[in-house]
């Protein structure tokens, strides 16, 4: 005779594991010189802010890039375009580049593409973090100004 499967509550266990992991991370950071994280509330606030900036919002919906005049000035554009300014020999040079040099360096280009994608994602997350900090600073400034009046 087999016993019916028992329902084991996993949520409390997972919460405890997450708390332990955060506490371990916080203690390692304090040990490595980030003394501000001695205060658990500061660590939790910074962690929540960074988590929200990296995963809780659309990294493409940012104010700072909208304020910049030219998106090309800050956005990574790793396009591989081949052209020549030579009128007479340009076609032959482009043929050699496309048929011989490009296949030889394709692996480097693909490797670079992955790095550019990772760097672009990191740039957007960092911009989101800066914007989150600016939003929080503006809220704190508004609260401070409201208390003064």
PDB file of C-alpha atoms in Angstrom:
ATOM      1  CA  UNK A   1       0.000   0.000   0.000  1.00  0.00           C
ATOM      2  CA  UNK A   2       1.415   3.402  -0.991  1.00  0.00           C
ATOM      3  CA  UNK A   3       1.035   6.539   1.055  1.00  0.00           C
ATOM      4  CA  UNK A   4      -0.505   9.632  -0.443  1.00  0.00           C
ATOM      5  CA  UNK A   5       2.020  12.323  -1.356  1.00  0.00           C
ATOM      6  CA  UNK A   6       2.367  14.919   1.352  1.00  0.00           C
ATOM      7  CA  UNK A   7       2.227  18.586   0.489  1.00  0.00           C
ATOM      8  CA  UNK A   8       5.484  20.200   1.531  1.00  0.00           C
ATOM      9  CA  UNK A   9       5.369  24.014   1.772  1.00  0.00           C
ATOM     10  CA  UNK A  10       8.313  25.287  -0.237  1.00  0.00           C
ATOM     11  CA  UNK A  11       7.753  29.055   0.005  1.00  0.00           C
ATOM     12  CA  UNK A  12       9.021  29.461   3.594  1.00  0.00           C
ATOM     13  CA  UNK A  13      12.097  27.378   2.817  1.00  0.00           C
ATOM     14  CA  UNK A  14      12.860  29.389  -0.335  1.00  0.00           C
ATOM     15  CA  UNK A  15      12.416  32.651   1.575  1.00  0.00           C
ATOM     16  CA  UNK A  16      14.889  31.480   4.196  1.00  0.00           C
ATOM     17  CA  UNK A  17      17.401  30.420   1.528  1.00  0.00           C
ATOM     18  CA  UNK A  18      17.088  33.820  -0.171  1.00  0.00           C
ATOM     19  CA  UNK A  19      17.558  35.634   3.176  1.00  0.00           C
ATOM     20  CA  UNK A  20      20.625  33.523   3.939  1.00  0.00           C
ATOM     21  CA  UNK A  21      22.085  34.173   0.482  1.00  0.00           C
ATOM     22  CA  UNK A  22      21.527  37.949   0.831  1.00  0.00           C
ATOM     23  CA  UNK A  23      23.053  37.911   4.323  1.00  0.00           C
ATOM     24  CA  UNK A  24      26.081  36.003   3.012  1.00  0.00           C
ATOM     25  CA  UNK A  25      26.490  38.440   0.122  1.00  0.00           C
ATOM     26  CA  UNK A  26      26.147  41.423   2.459  1.00  0.00           C
ATOM     27  CA  UNK A  27      28.762  40.059   4.871  1.00  0.00           C
ATOM     28  CA  UNK A  28      31.192  39.389   1.997  1.00  0.00           C
ATOM     29  CA  UNK A  29      30.744  42.936   0.711  1.00  0.00           C
ATOM     30  CA  UNK A  30      31.279  44.385   4.190  1.00  0.00           C
ATOM     31  CA  UNK A  31      34.366  42.216   4.577  1.00  0.00           C
ATOM     32  CA  UNK A  32      35.692  43.609   1.282  1.00  0.00           C
ATOM     33  CA  UNK A  33      35.320  47.211   2.430  1.00  0.00           C
ATOM     34  CA  UNK A  34      31.758  48.291   1.652  1.00  0.00           C
ATOM     35  CA  UNK A  35      31.103  49.369   5.221  1.00  0.00           C
ATOM     36  CA  UNK A  36      27.815  51.088   4.375  1.00  0.00           C
ATOM     37  CA  UNK A  37      26.288  47.621   4.037  1.00  0.00           C
ATOM     38  CA  UNK A  38      26.833  46.989   7.730  1.00  0.00           C
ATOM     39  CA  UNK A  39      23.366  48.484   7.987  1.00  0.00           C
ATOM     40  CA  UNK A  40      21.033  45.809   6.630  1.00  0.00           C
ATOM     41  CA  UNK A  41      18.381  48.384   5.694  1.00  0.00           C
ATOM     42  CA  UNK A  42      20.814  50.224   3.420  1.00  0.00           C
ATOM     43  CA  UNK A  43      21.855  46.964   1.774  1.00  0.00           C
ATOM     44  CA  UNK A  44      18.228  45.941   1.198  1.00  0.00           C
ATOM     45  CA  UNK A  45      17.321  49.376  -0.196  1.00  0.00           C
ATOM     46  CA  UNK A  46      20.281  49.394  -2.606  1.00  0.00           C
ATOM     47  CA  UNK A  47      19.548  45.805  -3.620  1.00  0.00           C
ATOM     48  CA  UNK A  48      15.887  46.628  -4.285  1.00  0.00           C
ATOM     49  CA  UNK A  49      16.777  49.718  -6.296  1.00  0.00           C
ATOM     50  CA  UNK A  50      19.307  47.878  -8.454  1.00  0.00           C
ATOM     51  CA  UNK A  51      16.924  44.950  -8.938  1.00  0.00           C
ATOM     52  CA  UNK A  52      14.151  47.300 -10.017  1.00  0.00           C
ATOM     53  CA  UNK A  53      16.480  49.143 -12.405  1.00  0.00           C
ATOM     54  CA  UNK A  54      17.796  45.949 -13.983  1.00  0.00           C
ATOM     55  CA  UNK A  55      14.667  43.778 -14.086  1.00  0.00           C
ATOM     56  CA  UNK A  56      11.672  45.749 -12.866  1.00  0.00           C
ATOM     57  CA  UNK A  57      11.481  48.231 -15.709  1.00  0.00           C
ATOM     58  CA  UNK A  58      11.973  48.481 -19.436  1.00  0.00           C
ATOM     59  CA  UNK A  59      15.640  49.462 -19.969  1.00  0.00           C
ATOM     60  CA  UNK A  60      14.641  51.086 -23.260  1.00  0.00           C
ATOM     61  CA  UNK A  61      12.222  53.512 -21.570  1.00  0.00           C
ATOM     62  CA  UNK A  62      14.741  56.052 -20.303  1.00  0.00           C
ATOM     63  CA  UNK A  63      14.731  59.822 -20.022  1.00  0.00           C
ATOM     64  CA  UNK A  64      18.464  60.455 -20.479  1.00  0.00           C
ATOM     65  CA  UNK A  65      18.708  59.052 -24.029  1.00  0.00           C
ATOM     66  CA  UNK A  66      15.703  61.219 -24.945  1.00  0.00           C
ATOM     67  CA  UNK A  67      17.577  64.280 -23.693  1.00  0.00           C
ATOM     68  CA  UNK A  68      20.608  63.485 -25.819  1.00  0.00           C
ATOM     69  CA  UNK A  69      20.292  65.007 -29.258  1.00  0.00           C
ATOM     70  CA  UNK A  70      21.861  62.220 -31.258  1.00  0.00           C
ATOM     71  CA  UNK A  71      21.163  58.608 -30.319  1.00  0.00           C
ATOM     72  CA  UNK A  72      24.169  57.587 -32.379  1.00  0.00           C
ATOM     73  CA  UNK A  73      26.394  59.452 -29.941  1.00  0.00           C
ATOM     74  CA  UNK A  74      25.728  56.987 -27.118  1.00  0.00           C
ATOM     75  CA  UNK A  75      24.154  53.867 -28.641  1.00  0.00           C
ATOM     76  CA  UNK A  76      26.403  51.058 -29.773  1.00  0.00           C
ATOM     77  CA  UNK A  77      26.033  50.338 -33.471  1.00  0.00           C
ATOM     78  CA  UNK A  78      28.270  47.391 -34.289  1.00  0.00           C
ATOM     79  CA  UNK A  79      27.378  47.217 -37.971  1.00  0.00           C
ATOM     80  CA  UNK A  80      29.838  45.814 -40.437  1.00  0.00           C
ATOM     81  CA  UNK A  81      29.600  47.791 -43.647  1.00  0.00           C
ATOM     82  CA  UNK A  82      32.093  47.524 -46.423  1.00  0.00           C
ATOM     83  CA  UNK A  83      32.557  50.352 -48.872  1.00  0.00           C
ATOM     84  CA  UNK A  84      35.220  51.967 -50.949  1.00  0.00           C
ATOM     85  CA  UNK A  85      35.854  55.532 -52.014  1.00  0.00           C
ATOM     86  CA  UNK A  86      37.896  54.414 -55.032  1.00  0.00           C
ATOM     87  CA  UNK A  87      35.955  54.678 -58.258  1.00  0.00           C
ATOM     88  CA  UNK A  88      38.053  52.458 -60.496  1.00  0.00           C
ATOM     89  CA  UNK A  89      39.435  49.771 -58.170  1.00  0.00           C
ATOM     90  CA  UNK A  90      36.690  49.924 -55.543  1.00  0.00           C
ATOM     91  CA  UNK A  91      34.709  46.994 -56.901  1.00  0.00           C
ATOM     92  CA  UNK A  92      37.762  44.715 -56.924  1.00  0.00           C
ATOM     93  CA  UNK A  93      38.774  45.758 -53.405  1.00  0.00           C
ATOM     94  CA  UNK A  94      35.237  45.158 -52.104  1.00  0.00           C
ATOM     95  CA  UNK A  95      35.178  41.749 -53.817  1.00  0.00           C
ATOM     96  CA  UNK A  96      38.410  40.737 -52.024  1.00  0.00           C
ATOM     97  CA  UNK A  97      37.107  42.071 -48.709  1.00  0.00           C
ATOM     98  CA  UNK A  98      33.755  40.280 -48.998  1.00  0.00           C
ATOM     99  CA  UNK A  99      34.958  36.975 -50.439  1.00  0.00           C
ATOM    100  CA  UNK A 100      38.306  36.523 -48.677  1.00  0.00           C
ATOM    101  CA  UNK A 101      38.811  38.823 -45.685  1.00  0.00           C
ATOM    102  CA  UNK A 102      35.272  38.773 -44.310  1.00  0.00           C
ATOM    103  CA  UNK A 103      35.009  34.955 -44.077  1.00  0.00           C
ATOM    104  CA  UNK A 104      38.426  34.849 -42.421  1.00  0.00           C
ATOM    105  CA  UNK A 105      37.391  37.344 -39.761  1.00  0.00           C
ATOM    106  CA  UNK A 106      33.746  36.300 -39.352  1.00  0.00           C
ATOM    107  CA  UNK A 107      34.487  34.609 -36.001  1.00  0.00           C
ATOM    108  CA  UNK A 108      35.985  37.848 -34.666  1.00  0.00           C
ATOM    109  CA  UNK A 109      32.991  39.835 -35.848  1.00  0.00           C
ATOM    110  CA  UNK A 110      30.528  37.405 -34.222  1.00  0.00           C
ATOM    111  CA  UNK A 111      32.540  37.426 -31.001  1.00  0.00           C
ATOM    112  CA  UNK A 112      32.497  41.221 -31.062  1.00  0.00           C
ATOM    113  CA  UNK A 113      28.751  41.258 -31.725  1.00  0.00           C
ATOM    114  CA  UNK A 114      28.123  39.283 -28.511  1.00  0.00           C
ATOM    115  CA  UNK A 115      30.320  41.662 -26.561  1.00  0.00           C
ATOM    116  CA  UNK A 116      28.561  44.665 -28.050  1.00  0.00           C
ATOM    117  CA  UNK A 117      25.176  43.219 -27.082  1.00  0.00           C
ATOM    118  CA  UNK A 118      26.336  42.594 -23.512  1.00  0.00           C
ATOM    119  CA  UNK A 119      27.853  46.083 -23.293  1.00  0.00           C
ATOM    120  CA  UNK A 120      24.684  47.665 -24.663  1.00  0.00           C
ATOM    121  CA  UNK A 121      22.581  45.809 -22.075  1.00  0.00           C
ATOM    122  CA  UNK A 122      24.924  46.893 -19.297  1.00  0.00           C
ATOM    123  CA  UNK A 123      24.841  50.503 -20.518  1.00  0.00           C
ATOM    124  CA  UNK A 124      21.052  50.523 -20.528  1.00  0.00           C
ATOM    125  CA  UNK A 125      20.878  48.983 -17.042  1.00  0.00           C
ATOM    126  CA  UNK A 126      23.354  51.551 -15.726  1.00  0.00           C
ATOM    127  CA  UNK A 127      21.314  54.349 -17.275  1.00  0.00           C
ATOM    128  CA  UNK A 128      18.218  52.874 -15.624  1.00  0.00           C
ATOM    129  CA  UNK A 129      20.066  52.786 -12.282  1.00  0.00           C
ATOM    130  CA  UNK A 130      21.080  56.417 -12.656  1.00  0.00           C
ATOM    131  CA  UNK A 131      17.513  57.336 -13.519  1.00  0.00           C
ATOM    132  CA  UNK A 132      16.150  55.408 -10.533  1.00  0.00           C
ATOM    133  CA  UNK A 133      18.592  57.260  -8.279  1.00  0.00           C
ATOM    134  CA  UNK A 134      17.574  60.574  -9.829  1.00  0.00           C
ATOM    135  CA  UNK A 135      13.897  59.743  -9.266  1.00  0.00           C
ATOM    136  CA  UNK A 136      14.567  58.792  -5.669  1.00  0.00           C
ATOM    137  CA  UNK A 137      16.635  61.940  -5.143  1.00  0.00           C
ATOM    138  CA  UNK A 138      13.826  64.079  -6.591  1.00  0.00           C
ATOM    139  CA  UNK A 139      11.291  62.415  -4.273  1.00  0.00           C
ATOM    140  CA  UNK A 140      13.515  62.961  -1.252  1.00  0.00           C
ATOM    141  CA  UNK A 141      14.091  66.594  -2.282  1.00  0.00           C
ATOM    142  CA  UNK A 142      10.325  67.120  -2.639  1.00  0.00           C
ATOM    143  CA  UNK A 143       9.727  65.553   0.798  1.00  0.00           C
ATOM    144  CA  UNK A 144      12.430  67.731   2.333  1.00  0.00           C
ATOM    145  CA  UNK A 145      11.034  70.871   0.721  1.00  0.00           C
ATOM    146  CA  UNK A 146       7.502  69.956   1.893  1.00  0.00           C
ATOM    147  CA  UNK A 147       8.731  69.584   5.484  1.00  0.00           C
ATOM    148  CA  UNK A 148      10.478  72.956   5.395  1.00  0.00           C
ATOM    149  CA  UNK A 149       7.289  74.788   4.466  1.00  0.00           C
TER     150      UNK A 149
END
